[in-house]
PDB file of N, CA and C in Angstrom:
ATOM      1  N   MET V   1       9.011  -4.873   7.816  1.00  0.00           N
ATOM      2  CA  MET V   1       7.678  -4.825   8.361  1.00  0.00           C
ATOM      3  C   MET V   1       6.786  -5.702   7.489  1.00  0.00           C
ATOM      4  N   LYS V   2       5.843  -6.388   8.102  1.00  0.00           N
ATOM      5  CA  LYS V   2       4.912  -7.229   7.353  1.00  0.00           C
ATOM      6  C   LYS V   2       3.516  -6.623   7.409  1.00  0.00           C
ATOM      7  N   ILE V   3       2.807  -6.716   6.269  1.00  0.00           N
ATOM      8  CA  ILE V   3       1.416  -6.281   6.208  1.00  0.00           C
ATOM      9  C   ILE V   3       0.605  -7.382   5.548  1.00  0.00           C
ATOM     10  N   LYS V   4      -0.708  -7.382   5.793  1.00  0.00           N
ATOM     11  CA  LYS V   4      -1.598  -8.375   5.196  1.00  0.00           C
ATOM     12  C   LYS V   4      -2.309  -7.762   3.998  1.00  0.00           C
ATOM     13  N   THR V   5      -2.353  -8.523   2.900  1.00  0.00           N
ATOM     14  CA  THR V   5      -3.062  -8.090   1.700  1.00  0.00           C
ATOM     15  C   THR V   5      -4.025  -9.188   1.288  1.00  0.00           C
ATOM     16  N   LYS V   6      -5.103  -8.829   0.602  1.00  0.00           N
ATOM     17  CA  LYS V   6      -6.036  -9.846   0.118  1.00  0.00           C
ATOM     18  C   LYS V   6      -5.427 -10.690  -0.998  1.00  0.00           C
ATOM     19  N   PRO V   7      -4.773 -10.079  -1.995  1.00  0.00           N
ATOM     20  CA  PRO V   7      -4.285 -10.909  -3.106  1.00  0.00           C
ATOM     21  C   PRO V   7      -3.105 -11.815  -2.757  1.00  0.00           C
ATOM     22  N   TYR V   8      -2.218 -11.369  -1.857  1.00  0.00           N
ATOM     23  CA  TYR V   8      -0.980 -12.121  -1.610  1.00  0.00           C
ATOM     24  C   TYR V   8      -0.789 -12.550  -0.164  1.00  0.00           C
ATOM     25  N   GLY V   9      -1.760 -12.292   0.697  1.00  0.00           N
ATOM     26  CA  GLY V   9      -1.607 -12.644   2.107  1.00  0.00           C
ATOM     27  C   GLY V   9      -0.623 -11.709   2.789  1.00  0.00           C
ATOM     28  N   GLU V  10       0.189 -12.258   3.670  1.00  0.00           N
ATOM     29  CA  GLU V  10       1.159 -11.441   4.405  1.00  0.00           C
ATOM     30  C   GLU V  10       2.415 -11.249   3.561  1.00  0.00           C
ATOM     31  N   ILE V  11       2.824  -9.990   3.389  1.00  0.00           N
ATOM     32  CA  ILE V  11       4.020  -9.697   2.593  1.00  0.00           C
ATOM     33  C   ILE V  11       4.945  -8.768   3.369  1.00  0.00           C
ATOM     34  N   GLU V  12       6.197  -8.806   3.006  1.00  0.00           N
ATOM     35  CA  GLU V  12       7.226  -7.950   3.607  1.00  0.00           C
ATOM     36  C   GLU V  12       7.305  -6.653   2.803  1.00  0.00           C
ATOM     37  N   VAL V  13       7.282  -5.516   3.491  1.00  0.00           N
ATOM     38  CA  VAL V  13       7.423  -4.207   2.846  1.00  0.00           C
ATOM     39  C   VAL V  13       8.493  -3.410   3.578  1.00  0.00           C
ATOM     40  N   SER V  14       9.044  -2.426   2.894  1.00  0.00           N
ATOM     41  CA  SER V  14      10.063  -1.579   3.511  1.00  0.00           C
ATOM     42  C   SER V  14       9.518  -0.165   3.687  1.00  0.00           C
ATOM     43  N   GLU V  15      10.179   0.590   4.513  1.00  0.00           N
ATOM     44  CA  GLU V  15       9.790   1.987   4.728  1.00  0.00           C
ATOM     45  C   GLU V  15       9.881   2.788   3.433  1.00  0.00           C
ATOM     46  N   ARG V  16      10.763   2.389   2.534  1.00  0.00           N
ATOM     47  CA  ARG V  16      10.892   3.080   1.237  1.00  0.00           C
ATOM     48  C   ARG V  16       9.605   3.018   0.438  1.00  0.00           C
ATOM     49  N   GLN V  17       8.794   2.000   0.669  1.00  0.00           N
ATOM     50  CA  GLN V  17       7.547   1.822  -0.069  1.00  0.00           C
ATOM     51  C   GLN V  17       6.396   2.634   0.525  1.00  0.00           C
ATOM     52  N   ARG V  18       6.594   3.224   1.693  1.00  0.00           N
ATOM     53  CA  ARG V  18       5.524   3.964   2.372  1.00  0.00           C
ATOM     54  C   ARG V  18       5.299   5.310   1.688  1.00  0.00           C
ATOM     55  N   ILE V  19       4.021   5.615   1.451  1.00  0.00           N
ATOM     56  CA  ILE V  19       3.618   6.908   0.897  1.00  0.00           C
ATOM     57  C   ILE V  19       2.599   7.499   1.859  1.00  0.00           C
ATOM     58  N   ILE V  20       2.788   8.753   2.208  1.00  0.00           N
ATOM     59  CA  ILE V  20       1.877   9.416   3.140  1.00  0.00           C
ATOM     60  C   ILE V  20       1.128  10.522   2.406  1.00  0.00           C
ATOM     61  N   PHE V  21      -0.193  10.480   2.494  1.00  0.00           N
ATOM     62  CA  PHE V  21      -1.059  11.525   1.969  1.00  0.00           C
ATOM     63  C   PHE V  21      -1.626  12.254   3.187  1.00  0.00           C
ATOM     64  N   PRO V  22      -1.084  13.422   3.536  1.00  0.00           N
ATOM     65  CA  PRO V  22      -1.496  14.112   4.766  1.00  0.00           C
ATOM     66  C   PRO V  22      -3.007  14.339   4.885  1.00  0.00           C
ATOM     67  N   GLU V  23      -3.678  14.518   3.757  1.00  0.00           N
ATOM     68  CA  GLU V  23      -5.124  14.754   3.795  1.00  0.00           C
ATOM     69  C   GLU V  23      -5.910  13.576   3.241  1.00  0.00           C
ATOM     70  N   GLY V  24      -5.271  12.426   3.095  1.00  0.00           N
ATOM     71  CA  GLY V  24      -5.940  11.257   2.534  1.00  0.00           C
ATOM     72  C   GLY V  24      -6.081  11.389   1.025  1.00  0.00           C
ATOM     73  N   ILE V  25      -6.791  10.445   0.420  1.00  0.00           N
ATOM     74  CA  ILE V  25      -7.100  10.532  -1.007  1.00  0.00           C
ATOM     75  C   ILE V  25      -8.621  10.516  -1.156  1.00  0.00           C
ATOM     76  N   ILE V  26      -9.117  10.950  -2.283  1.00  0.00           N
ATOM     77  CA  ILE V  26     -10.560  11.072  -2.494  1.00  0.00           C
ATOM     78  C   ILE V  26     -11.244   9.738  -2.201  1.00  0.00           C
ATOM     79  N   GLY V  27     -12.235   9.788  -1.344  1.00  0.00           N
ATOM     80  CA  GLY V  27     -12.978   8.597  -0.957  1.00  0.00           C
ATOM     81  C   GLY V  27     -12.397   7.879   0.252  1.00  0.00           C
ATOM     82  N   PHE V  28     -11.154   8.190   0.589  1.00  0.00           N
ATOM     83  CA  PHE V  28     -10.480   7.558   1.724  1.00  0.00           C
ATOM     84  C   PHE V  28      -9.758   8.628   2.545  1.00  0.00           C
ATOM     85  N   GLU V  29     -10.458   9.685   2.882  1.00  0.00           N
ATOM     86  CA  GLU V  29      -9.856  10.827   3.563  1.00  0.00           C
ATOM     87  C   GLU V  29      -9.307  10.485   4.945  1.00  0.00           C
ATOM     88  N   ASN V  30      -9.804   9.425   5.561  1.00  0.00           N
ATOM     89  CA  ASN V  30      -9.356   9.055   6.910  1.00  0.00           C
ATOM     90  C   ASN V  30      -8.137   8.138   6.906  1.00  0.00           C
ATOM     91  N   ILE V  31      -7.720   7.691   5.739  1.00  0.00           N
ATOM     92  CA  ILE V  31      -6.546   6.814   5.637  1.00  0.00           C
ATOM     93  C   ILE V  31      -5.415   7.637   5.037  1.00  0.00           C
ATOM     94  N   HIS V  32      -4.297   7.706   5.734  1.00  0.00           N
ATOM     95  CA  HIS V  32      -3.211   8.588   5.321  1.00  0.00           C
ATOM     96  C   HIS V  32      -1.948   7.857   4.890  1.00  0.00           C
ATOM     97  N   GLN V  33      -1.761   6.622   5.328  1.00  0.00           N
ATOM     98  CA  GLN V  33      -0.528   5.903   5.018  1.00  0.00           C
ATOM     99  C   GLN V  33      -0.815   4.690   4.143  1.00  0.00           C
ATOM    100  N   TYR V  34      -0.042   4.580   3.083  1.00  0.00           N
ATOM    101  CA  TYR V  34      -0.169   3.479   2.133  1.00  0.00           C
ATOM    102  C   TYR V  34       1.217   2.939   1.818  1.00  0.00           C
ATOM    103  N   PHE V  35       1.239   1.744   1.260  1.00  0.00           N
ATOM    104  CA  PHE V  35       2.476   1.179   0.732  1.00  0.00           C
ATOM    105  C   PHE V  35       2.287   0.951  -0.755  1.00  0.00           C
ATOM    106  N   LEU V  36       3.300   1.267  -1.544  1.00  0.00           N
ATOM    107  CA  LEU V  36       3.281   1.030  -2.978  1.00  0.00           C
ATOM    108  C   LEU V  36       3.761  -0.398  -3.212  1.00  0.00           C
ATOM    109  N   ILE V  37       2.865  -1.251  -3.716  1.00  0.00           N
ATOM    110  CA  ILE V  37       3.145  -2.674  -3.877  1.00  0.00           C
ATOM    111  C   ILE V  37       3.249  -3.008  -5.361  1.00  0.00           C
ATOM    112  N   ASP V  38       4.295  -3.732  -5.707  1.00  0.00           N
ATOM    113  CA  ASP V  38       4.545  -4.180  -7.079  1.00  0.00           C
ATOM    114  C   ASP V  38       3.677  -5.394  -7.380  1.00  0.00           C
ATOM    115  N   SER V  39       2.931  -5.348  -8.483  1.00  0.00           N
ATOM    116  CA  SER V  39       2.126  -6.494  -8.896  1.00  0.00           C
ATOM    117  C   SER V  39       3.036  -7.594  -9.409  1.00  0.00           C
ATOM    118  N   ARG V  40       2.805  -8.807  -8.969  1.00  0.00           N
ATOM    119  CA  ARG V  40       3.637  -9.938  -9.400  1.00  0.00           C
ATOM    120  C   ARG V  40       3.276 -10.429 -10.795  1.00  0.00           C
ATOM    121  N   GLU V  41       2.111 -10.009 -11.285  1.00  0.00           N
ATOM    122  CA  GLU V  41       1.625 -10.550 -12.552  1.00  0.00           C
ATOM    123  C   GLU V  41       1.500  -9.501 -13.647  1.00  0.00           C
ATOM    124  N   GLY V  42       2.190  -8.413 -13.559  1.00  0.00           N
ATOM    125  CA  GLY V  42       2.053  -7.428 -14.610  1.00  0.00           C
ATOM    126  C   GLY V  42       2.772  -6.134 -14.312  1.00  0.00           C
ATOM    127  N   PRO V  43       2.539  -5.163 -15.155  1.00  0.00           N
ATOM    128  CA  PRO V  43       3.279  -3.902 -15.048  1.00  0.00           C
ATOM    129  C   PRO V  43       2.671  -2.916 -14.051  1.00  0.00           C
ATOM    130  N   PHE V  44       1.711  -3.352 -13.251  1.00  0.00           N
ATOM    131  CA  PHE V  44       0.983  -2.426 -12.395  1.00  0.00           C
ATOM    132  C   PHE V  44       1.475  -2.432 -10.954  1.00  0.00           C
ATOM    133  N   TYR V  45       1.171  -1.349 -10.256  1.00  0.00           N
ATOM    134  CA  TYR V  45       1.411  -1.210  -8.825  1.00  0.00           C
ATOM    135  C   TYR V  45       0.077  -0.880  -8.178  1.00  0.00           C
ATOM    136  N   TRP V  46      -0.050  -1.122  -6.889  1.00  0.00           N
ATOM    137  CA  TRP V  46      -1.242  -0.683  -6.197  1.00  0.00           C
ATOM    138  C   TRP V  46      -0.869  -0.102  -4.850  1.00  0.00           C
ATOM    139  N   LEU V  47      -1.805   0.690  -4.308  1.00  0.00           N
ATOM    140  CA  LEU V  47      -1.612   1.272  -2.985  1.00  0.00           C
ATOM    141  C   LEU V  47      -2.312   0.379  -1.977  1.00  0.00           C
ATOM    142  N   GLN V  48      -1.574  -0.079  -0.998  1.00  0.00           N
ATOM    143  CA  GLN V  48      -2.127  -0.911   0.074  1.00  0.00           C
ATOM    144  C   GLN V  48      -2.164  -0.071   1.339  1.00  0.00           C
ATOM    145  N   ALA V  49      -3.360   0.147   1.886  1.00  0.00           N
ATOM    146  CA  ALA V  49      -3.474   0.907   3.133  1.00  0.00           C
ATOM    147  C   ALA V  49      -2.819   0.132   4.259  1.00  0.00           C
ATOM    148  N   GLU V  50      -2.193   0.866   5.150  1.00  0.00           N
ATOM    149  CA  GLU V  50      -1.525   0.225   6.283  1.00  0.00           C
ATOM    150  C   GLU V  50      -2.528  -0.185   7.320  1.00  0.00           C
TER     151      GLU V  50
END
């Protein structure tokens, strides 16, 4: 599956990277599905909303 991101444009992600927060996260209660994306430039990861 492909998703669009601001830092890297369109990237390929797998279902294994999908994280579901049934009640959302603080400040983003209406967004429930995210992908865990590996940063290409360091030891960090970020959550990308679907």
